[in-house]
Amino acid sequence: MRAIRFNVEAGILRDLEDLIAQQNAESAAEPGRPRVRLAATPQEIAQAAGVMTEAFVRNQDKAWLAWMQPEDVRRIRAGDVVQAEQKLCRVIHYLLQAALRTGGVVVIETAQEDEASTDGPRAMRGAALRTLPVAVAARSGLMHELFVGGHAALRAYGLRRTLAAQKASTALKRATEAMRVREGVPERCILGGMVCVRPDHEQKRVASRMSRPFQRLADLHGLHYLLQSSNPDRNDSRVFKRFGFRHSGELYYGASKFNSVGPYLVKLMIRDPVPIPSR
């Protein structure tokens, strides 16, 4: 199967892969021999989309339930997740594919299915999307966006909710860009995207393993790191602040009658690069 061609600055990509390799060496003796790597084939991107979908739906993530039909949300809350996962997986798969054109990389974490084993099959336990400085300026293809992304969204949400979701997404992008400009952050920075851990593998530092190489990369290259937190009660103090992020703005997201869970606060976060002492 063909390999993915990343649209990322060559030096950034090379250093990221080196940092991931260093971390993998450090964690090789841990239970399950956890390992992080970049998804490198379309098949792995599809698998990552499945892991993200499972995590979002089973944790009832508001950002993804917001634009589903009310009856879909009711089924999810009652424990019937199969249909919702099928719908959302198409959307998430498209978003990952589109991000690859504009500096996106998908990082995955795997471990031995039998954590006491030193060999045997590995399970994908988490996946995350990050956007890095691009090698060649590019935009997501218009035809792909209309006929692939639009079709997936319509099947998941219906027309009116798809339009409402697009409007909310645009507002969030504009708010993030306004924060970047207000903070004096260069366009050349790292953007945090989706980060997910399969529910049965939480509390195993999976998210930390996927995130830490990007923090080290940001410090190595003097890059700011921006993200949006849609679950501040769960993540802000426990995760993001511990990793050096600070609150720098917010947006009341999804104020629409087509939002099935109601609007909620999204916090905009920023991490300044930490200078690395010279040797």
Tab-separated table of C-alpha atoms in Angstrom:
chain	number	residue	atom	x	y	z
A	1	MET	CA	0.000	0.000	0.000
A	2	ARG	CA	1.329	3.421	-0.950
A	3	ALA	CA	2.923	5.571	1.731
A	4	ILE	CA	1.645	9.009	2.677
A	5	ARG	CA	3.604	12.049	1.532
A	6	PHE	CA	3.641	14.602	4.339
A	7	ASN	CA	3.423	18.297	3.465
A	8	VAL	CA	5.690	19.322	6.352
A	9	GLU	CA	9.021	21.147	6.408
A	10	ALA	CA	11.732	18.530	5.964
A	11	GLY	CA	13.731	19.578	9.044
A	12	ILE	CA	10.620	19.657	11.231
A	13	LEU	CA	9.531	16.210	10.067
A	14	ARG	CA	13.008	14.732	10.521
A	15	ASP	CA	13.327	16.107	14.062
A	16	LEU	CA	9.831	14.923	14.982
A	17	GLU	CA	10.655	11.391	13.867
A	18	ASP	CA	13.916	11.524	15.857
A	19	LEU	CA	12.088	12.723	18.988
A	20	ILE	CA	9.499	9.975	18.617
A	21	ALA	CA	12.260	7.379	18.243
A	22	GLN	CA	13.961	8.675	21.408
A	23	GLN	CA	10.711	8.451	23.352
A	24	ASN	CA	10.028	4.932	22.085
A	25	ALA	CA	13.452	3.854	23.286
A	26	GLU	CA	12.681	5.312	26.716
A	27	SER	CA	9.340	3.475	26.972
A	28	ALA	CA	10.487	0.134	25.539
A	29	ALA	CA	10.652	-1.501	28.983
A	30	GLU	CA	7.145	-0.419	30.029
A	31	PRO	CA	4.229	-2.908	30.080
A	32	GLY	CA	3.031	-3.601	26.559
A	33	ARG	CA	6.119	-1.921	25.069
A	34	PRO	CA	4.144	1.208	24.038
A	35	ARG	CA	5.248	2.801	20.813
A	36	VAL	CA	4.314	6.043	19.062
A	37	ARG	CA	4.683	6.635	15.324
A	38	LEU	CA	3.238	8.649	12.480
A	39	ALA	CA	0.441	6.981	10.525
A	40	ALA	CA	2.175	6.352	7.211
A	41	THR	CA	-0.425	4.676	4.960
A	42	PRO	CA	-4.066	5.327	4.039
A	43	GLN	CA	-4.993	2.149	5.901
A	44	GLU	CA	-3.475	3.498	9.123
A	45	ILE	CA	-5.290	6.823	8.650
A	46	ALA	CA	-8.554	4.878	8.373
A	47	GLN	CA	-7.709	2.878	11.513
A	48	ALA	CA	-6.903	6.098	13.368
A	49	ALA	CA	-10.275	7.524	12.321
A	50	GLY	CA	-11.936	4.456	13.812
A	51	VAL	CA	-10.105	4.857	17.122
A	52	MET	CA	-11.031	8.554	17.274
A	53	THR	CA	-14.666	7.803	16.475
A	54	GLU	CA	-14.911	5.188	19.197
A	55	ALA	CA	-13.408	7.545	21.765
A	56	PHE	CA	-15.566	10.537	20.809
A	57	VAL	CA	-18.849	8.628	20.753
A	58	ARG	CA	-18.321	6.477	23.849
A	59	ASN	CA	-17.093	9.458	25.877
A	60	GLN	CA	-20.039	11.477	24.526
A	61	ASP	CA	-17.804	14.300	23.365
A	62	LYS	CA	-19.959	17.400	22.925
A	63	ALA	CA	-18.084	18.664	19.878
A	64	TRP	CA	-19.088	15.574	17.909
A	65	LEU	CA	-22.549	14.942	19.337
A	66	ALA	CA	-23.517	18.589	18.787
A	67	TRP	CA	-24.549	18.288	15.138
A	68	MET	CA	-26.033	14.811	15.129
A	69	GLN	CA	-29.754	14.276	14.947
A	70	PRO	CA	-31.417	14.362	18.419
A	71	GLU	CA	-32.508	10.734	18.031
A	72	ASP	CA	-28.875	9.737	17.398
A	73	VAL	CA	-27.806	11.534	20.581
A	74	ARG	CA	-30.533	9.785	22.562
A	75	ARG	CA	-29.375	6.392	21.280
A	76	ILE	CA	-25.761	7.170	22.194
A	77	ARG	CA	-26.736	8.177	25.719
A	78	ALA	CA	-28.729	4.955	26.019
A	79	GLY	CA	-25.631	2.947	25.036
A	80	ASP	CA	-26.500	2.249	21.376
A	81	VAL	CA	-23.425	3.606	19.580
A	82	VAL	CA	-23.076	1.504	16.423
A	83	GLN	CA	-25.022	3.715	14.021
A	84	ALA	CA	-23.491	6.934	15.350
A	85	GLU	CA	-19.965	5.532	15.012
A	86	GLN	CA	-20.639	4.544	11.405
A	87	LYS	CA	-21.831	8.068	10.588
A	88	LEU	CA	-19.078	9.958	12.385
A	89	CYS	CA	-16.226	7.763	11.200
A	90	ARG	CA	-16.773	8.931	7.607
A	91	VAL	CA	-16.544	12.582	8.690
A	92	ILE	CA	-13.460	12.100	10.851
A	93	HIS	CA	-11.735	10.044	8.149
A	94	TYR	CA	-12.308	12.863	5.666
A	95	LEU	CA	-10.978	15.491	8.087
A	96	LEU	CA	-7.777	13.514	8.640
A	97	GLN	CA	-7.260	13.074	4.905
A	98	ALA	CA	-7.878	16.772	4.254
A	99	ALA	CA	-5.466	17.812	7.012
A	100	LEU	CA	-2.610	15.906	5.383
A	101	ARG	CA	-2.630	18.412	2.525
A	102	THR	CA	-2.082	21.384	4.811
A	103	GLY	CA	0.656	20.248	7.199
A	104	GLY	CA	-1.294	17.687	9.189
A	105	VAL	CA	0.219	14.547	10.666
A	106	VAL	CA	-1.628	11.763	12.444
A	107	VAL	CA	0.269	10.179	15.304
A	108	ILE	CA	-0.792	6.803	16.718
A	109	GLU	CA	0.138	4.864	19.853
A	110	THR	CA	0.213	1.076	19.890
A	111	ALA	CA	1.083	-1.559	22.472
A	112	GLN	CA	1.146	-5.319	22.868
A	113	GLU	CA	-2.396	-6.635	23.264
A	114	ASP	CA	-1.051	-8.844	26.037
A	115	GLU	CA	0.867	-6.319	28.120
A	116	ALA	CA	2.933	-9.069	29.732
A	117	SER	CA	4.155	-10.246	26.336
A	118	THR	CA	7.272	-9.069	24.522
A	119	ASP	CA	5.972	-10.173	21.135
A	120	GLY	CA	2.687	-10.735	19.333
A	121	PRO	CA	-0.085	-8.522	17.944
A	122	ARG	CA	-0.231	-4.845	18.798
A	123	ALA	CA	-3.369	-2.783	19.406
A	124	MET	CA	-3.852	0.845	18.403
A	125	ARG	CA	-4.798	2.561	21.669
A	126	GLY	CA	-4.841	6.224	20.662
A	127	ALA	CA	-4.565	8.679	17.800
A	128	ALA	CA	-4.018	12.421	17.475
A	129	LEU	CA	-3.936	15.060	14.755
A	130	ARG	CA	-1.405	17.885	14.756
A	131	THR	CA	-0.663	20.538	12.118
A	132	LEU	CA	2.962	21.529	11.548
A	133	PRO	CA	4.720	24.165	9.405
A	134	VAL	CA	4.111	23.237	5.779
A	135	ALA	CA	6.685	22.520	3.098
A	136	VAL	CA	4.441	23.853	0.315
A	137	ALA	CA	1.526	26.226	0.862
A	138	ALA	CA	-1.664	24.345	0.047
A	139	ARG	CA	-5.377	24.284	0.684
A	140	SER	CA	-7.709	21.341	0.959
A	141	GLY	CA	-8.940	20.532	-2.557
A	142	LEU	CA	-12.286	22.170	-3.329
A	143	MET	CA	-13.668	19.206	-5.272
A	144	HIS	CA	-12.609	16.795	-2.534
A	145	GLU	CA	-14.167	19.062	0.091
A	146	LEU	CA	-17.484	19.312	-1.751
A	147	PHE	CA	-17.932	15.763	-2.962
A	148	VAL	CA	-16.173	13.727	-0.264
A	149	GLY	CA	-16.305	15.837	2.873
A	150	GLY	CA	-19.697	17.324	2.084
A	151	HIS	CA	-21.178	13.928	1.293
A	152	ALA	CA	-19.856	12.427	4.531
A	153	ALA	CA	-21.212	15.333	6.596
A	154	LEU	CA	-24.628	15.194	4.926
A	155	ARG	CA	-24.911	11.466	5.659
A	156	ALA	CA	-23.992	12.071	9.301
A	157	TYR	CA	-25.873	15.272	10.054
A	158	GLY	CA	-28.342	16.184	7.318
A	159	LEU	CA	-28.284	19.450	5.378
A	160	ARG	CA	-29.305	21.997	8.012
A	161	ARG	CA	-27.050	20.580	10.698
A	162	THR	CA	-24.160	20.331	8.232
A	163	LEU	CA	-24.518	24.043	7.445
A	164	ALA	CA	-24.721	24.888	11.158
A	165	ALA	CA	-21.622	22.789	11.874
A	166	GLN	CA	-19.709	24.533	9.091
A	167	LYS	CA	-20.699	27.951	10.450
A	168	ALA	CA	-19.561	27.006	13.962
A	169	SER	CA	-16.282	25.577	12.660
A	170	THR	CA	-15.569	28.769	10.733
A	171	ALA	CA	-16.248	30.871	13.852
A	172	LEU	CA	-13.825	28.738	15.881
A	173	LYS	CA	-11.104	29.047	13.227
A	174	ARG	CA	-11.539	32.821	13.174
A	175	ALA	CA	-11.381	33.037	16.965
A	176	THR	CA	-8.194	30.955	17.008
A	177	GLU	CA	-6.640	33.113	14.297
A	178	ALA	CA	-7.606	36.269	16.216
A	179	MET	CA	-5.907	34.846	19.310
A	180	ARG	CA	-2.781	34.098	17.290
A	181	VAL	CA	-2.610	37.637	15.959
A	182	ARG	CA	-3.385	39.201	19.347
A	183	GLU	CA	-0.633	37.171	21.018
A	184	GLY	CA	1.875	38.016	18.298
A	185	VAL	CA	2.344	34.349	17.390
A	186	PRO	CA	3.878	33.785	13.931
A	187	GLU	CA	1.890	31.822	11.364
A	188	ARG	CA	4.655	29.240	11.534
A	189	CYS	CA	3.479	27.372	14.630
A	190	ILE	CA	1.986	24.067	15.756
A	191	LEU	CA	-1.782	23.615	15.913
A	192	GLY	CA	-3.306	20.992	18.159
A	193	GLY	CA	-6.209	19.002	16.757
A	194	MET	CA	-8.075	15.902	17.800
A	195	VAL	CA	-6.463	13.683	20.418
A	196	CYS	CA	-8.211	10.484	21.437
A	197	VAL	CA	-7.626	7.428	23.583
A	198	ARG	CA	-9.781	4.326	23.374
A	199	PRO	CA	-11.918	4.274	26.525
A	200	ASP	CA	-10.559	0.899	27.657
A	201	HIS	CA	-7.003	2.285	27.588
A	202	GLU	CA	-7.423	5.520	29.515
A	203	GLN	CA	-5.118	6.275	32.469
A	204	LYS	CA	-2.171	4.608	30.716
A	205	ARG	CA	-0.448	7.861	29.621
A	206	VAL	CA	-1.370	7.220	25.989
A	207	ALA	CA	-2.292	10.857	25.309
A	208	SER	CA	0.888	12.037	27.008
A	209	ARG	CA	3.052	9.815	24.794
A	210	MET	CA	1.372	11.118	21.656
A	211	SER	CA	1.657	14.767	22.744
A	212	ARG	CA	5.087	15.012	24.329
A	213	PRO	CA	7.191	14.765	21.126
A	214	PHE	CA	5.340	17.789	19.738
A	215	GLN	CA	6.105	19.828	22.861
A	216	ARG	CA	9.770	18.905	22.548
A	217	LEU	CA	9.626	19.745	18.850
A	218	ALA	CA	8.103	23.158	19.627
A	219	ASP	CA	10.901	23.941	22.079
A	220	LEU	CA	13.584	22.675	19.702
A	221	HIS	CA	12.401	24.964	16.899
A	222	GLY	CA	11.107	27.862	19.004
A	223	LEU	CA	7.495	27.321	17.893
A	224	HIS	CA	4.329	28.348	19.678
A	225	TYR	CA	1.685	25.660	20.114
A	226	LEU	CA	-2.028	26.513	19.884
A	227	LEU	CA	-5.053	24.386	20.708
A	228	GLN	CA	-8.715	24.518	21.633
A	229	SER	CA	-10.116	22.813	24.713
A	230	SER	CA	-13.769	21.799	24.455
A	231	ASN	CA	-13.697	19.897	27.745
A	232	PRO	CA	-12.045	22.322	30.184
A	233	ASP	CA	-13.295	20.624	33.359
A	234	ARG	CA	-11.584	17.401	32.361
A	235	ASN	CA	-8.495	18.597	30.505
A	236	ASP	CA	-7.347	22.111	31.333
A	237	SER	CA	-5.828	21.727	34.797
A	238	ARG	CA	-5.124	17.992	34.590
A	239	VAL	CA	-3.462	17.978	31.179
A	240	PHE	CA	-2.896	21.225	29.349
A	241	LYS	CA	-1.696	23.465	32.166
A	242	ARG	CA	0.672	20.732	33.285
A	243	PHE	CA	2.153	20.769	29.781
A	244	GLY	CA	2.655	24.533	29.850
A	245	PHE	CA	-0.488	25.794	28.083
A	246	ARG	CA	-2.235	28.932	29.254
A	247	HIS	CA	-5.743	30.214	28.675
A	248	SER	CA	-5.787	33.032	26.117
A	249	GLY	CA	-9.376	33.387	24.955
A	250	GLU	CA	-12.665	31.578	24.596
A	251	LEU	CA	-15.617	31.117	22.286
A	252	TYR	CA	-19.228	30.275	22.998
A	253	TYR	CA	-19.398	27.484	20.447
A	254	GLY	CA	-22.386	26.266	18.484
A	255	ALA	CA	-25.132	28.741	19.387
A	256	SER	CA	-27.683	27.238	16.991
A	257	LYS	CA	-31.088	25.591	17.239
A	258	PHE	CA	-29.552	22.680	15.325
A	259	ASN	CA	-27.028	21.966	18.108
A	260	SER	CA	-28.348	18.804	19.758
A	261	VAL	CA	-26.383	19.205	23.010
A	262	GLY	CA	-26.552	22.985	23.369
A	263	PRO	CA	-23.774	25.574	23.000
A	264	TYR	CA	-20.758	25.326	25.267
A	265	LEU	CA	-17.544	27.155	26.062
A	266	VAL	CA	-14.366	26.390	24.114
A	267	LYS	CA	-11.175	27.670	25.704
A	268	LEU	CA	-8.351	28.792	23.446
A	269	MET	CA	-4.958	27.775	24.770
A	270	ILE	CA	-1.399	28.687	23.891
A	271	ARG	CA	1.990	27.275	24.843
A	272	ASP	CA	5.085	29.447	24.498
A	273	PRO	CA	8.288	27.628	23.504
A	274	VAL	CA	10.667	26.886	26.349
A	275	PRO	CA	14.274	27.751	25.458
A	276	ILE	CA	16.551	24.722	25.442
A	277	PRO	CA	19.779	25.390	27.385
A	278	SER	CA	22.839	25.360	25.181
A	279	ARG	CA	25.428	22.730	25.997
